[in-house]
Amino acid sequence: MQWCKQKFPVLTVLLGGAAILAAVLTFSPGADGWGENGRWRLPPCSFRTVTGWVLGRPLPCATCGFTHAFAYAAHGRFAEAFREQPAGTVAFFAMLAMMAGAGWTLATGSPPLRLRRWQWIALGIVGGALLLAAWVCKLLEAFCAGR
C-alpha cells in the first residue's frame, strides 16, 4: 500500500505524459490551421463559438493552438510550434521535463529537485503571465487578420 501512495502519482505523470506524446505524434497540423481536427473528432472551441455568436467574430481562447503547438513540437518543428502558440510550446517542454523527473523519481526513489512553496508560486505566476501574454498575441493576431 505504501508503494501505491508514493509511486502512483509519479507513475501517473509519466504515463499521462507518454499518452499525450503518443497522441500528438499521430496528429499532423495542416496548412489551413485545422489539421486533422476532423479526423480526431475534436469539438470546436466553445469560446470561439460563443464569441462568434455574441460578437459576430470568433475570438481565440487562451489555449487556442495548444494541440497544434504540441504536435509541431513533438515532430521537432519548434519554430512552427512557437509561432502557433508560445505558451503551448513551453508547456510541451514542461511536460517533457516532468516526465523526465518522474522517470528519475521512479528509478532512484527521490525527486530530482525540491522546490519551496514560494518557488512553486513563482512558477505559477510566470506560467500564468506567459499564458496571458500568448492569449493577447492571439487576440491581436485575430483582430489584425480580421478573423
C-alpha positions as a printed Julia matrix, in Angstrom:
147×3 Matrix{Float64}:
   0.0    0.0     0.0
   2.86   2.37    0.8
   4.29   1.86   -2.7
   0.97   2.92   -4.24
   0.83   6.1    -2.16
   4.36   7.1    -3.14
   4.7    5.87   -6.71
   1.2    6.15   -8.17
   1.25   9.97   -8.64
   4.7    9.76  -10.23
   3.66   6.91  -12.49
   0.54   8.87  -13.45
   2.68  11.83  -14.57
   4.95   9.57  -16.61
   2.19   7.55  -18.27
  -0.08  10.57  -18.78
   2.73  12.46  -20.5
   3.54   9.42  -22.63
  -0.12   9.14  -23.68
  -0.24  12.82  -24.65
   3.03  12.47  -26.56
   1.77   9.38  -28.39
  -1.46  11.16  -29.3
   0.17  14.29  -30.7
   2.66  12.23  -32.68
  -0.31  10.92  -34.7
  -1.55  14.46  -35.36
  -0.47  16.39  -38.46
  -1.31  20.11  -38.35
  -2.45  21.27  -41.77
  -1.6   24.41  -43.67
  -5.18  25.61  -43.17
  -4.62  25.72  -39.4
  -7.12  22.95  -38.72
  -5.04  19.88  -39.46
  -6.72  16.64  -38.53
  -9.22  18.04  -36.04
 -11.99  16.47  -38.11
 -10.36  13.06  -38.06
  -9.79  13.33  -34.32
 -13.4   14.45  -33.92
 -12.35  17.31  -31.65
 -15.25  19.59  -30.8
 -14.92  23.22  -31.83
 -13.57  25.61  -29.22
 -16.52  26.74  -27.08
 -15.01  30.19  -26.54
 -14.63  30.74  -30.3
 -18.18  29.53  -30.88
 -19.72  31.76  -28.2
 -17.75  34.87  -29.19
 -18.71  34.2   -32.8
 -22.4   34.21  -31.85
 -22.25  37.12  -29.43
 -19.71  39.39  -31.1
 -20.17  38.25  -34.67
 -16.46  37.47  -34.79
 -14.96  34.31  -33.28
 -12.05  35.03  -30.96
  -9.4   32.53  -29.87
  -9.39  31.31  -26.29
  -6.27  31.4   -24.1
  -5.32  27.85  -25.06
  -6.2   28.0   -28.77
  -3.29  26.46  -30.62
  -2.04  24.18  -27.83
  -2.85  20.98  -29.73
  -1.09  22.22  -32.85
   1.87  23.56  -30.83
   2.26  20.19  -29.09
   2.04  18.37  -32.43
   4.59  20.63  -34.11
   6.97  20.33  -31.14
   6.55  16.55  -30.98
   7.59  16.4   -34.64
  10.62  18.63  -33.97
   9.16  21.68  -35.73
   9.86  24.05  -32.83
   9.7   27.37  -34.72
   6.26  26.48  -36.07
   5.17  25.34  -32.61
   6.25  28.64  -31.07
   4.6   30.63  -33.85
   1.34  28.68  -33.35
   1.19  29.08  -29.55
   4.24  30.16  -27.49
   2.68  29.07  -24.18
   1.81  25.69  -25.69
   5.41  25.18  -26.76
   6.66  25.99  -23.27
   4.0   23.65  -21.83
   5.25  20.88  -24.15
   8.8   21.21  -22.83
   7.49  21.46  -19.25
   5.64  18.18  -19.84
   8.86  16.54  -21.09
  10.73  17.85  -18.03
   8.02  16.49  -15.73
   8.2   13.12  -17.47
  11.98  13.06  -17.06
  11.62  13.99  -13.39
   9.02  11.27  -12.9
  11.32   8.73  -14.54
  14.18   9.85  -12.29
  11.98   9.57   -9.21
  10.82   6.07  -10.15
  14.41   4.96  -10.82
  16.11   6.5    -7.78
  13.31   6.87   -5.25
  13.9   10.59   -4.73
  12.76  13.62   -6.72
  15.36  15.35   -8.93
  14.75  18.68   -7.17
  12.73  20.03   -4.33
  11.06  23.39   -4.71
   9.99  25.57   -1.84
   6.48  26.92   -1.65
   7.45  30.38   -2.91
   9.2   28.79   -5.9
   6.01  26.92   -6.85
   4.07  30.16   -6.51
   6.6   31.98   -8.7
   6.36  29.22  -11.32
   2.58  29.54  -11.3
   2.74  33.31  -11.7
   5.25  33.08  -14.55
   3.19  30.37  -16.26
   0.01  32.4   -15.9
   1.71  35.53  -17.23
   3.06  33.58  -20.2
  -0.4   32.19  -20.97
  -1.95  35.66  -20.69
   0.72  37.2   -22.95
   0.27  34.45  -25.54
  -3.51  34.99  -25.45
  -3.1   38.73  -26.0
  -0.89  37.94  -29.01
  -3.52  35.52  -30.39
  -6.26  38.14  -29.9
  -4.19  40.82  -31.63
  -3.47  38.41  -34.47
  -7.2   37.67  -34.81
  -8.15  41.36  -34.83
  -5.39  42.32  -37.27
  -6.27  39.46  -39.62
  -9.94  40.35  -39.44
 -10.9   36.83  -38.28
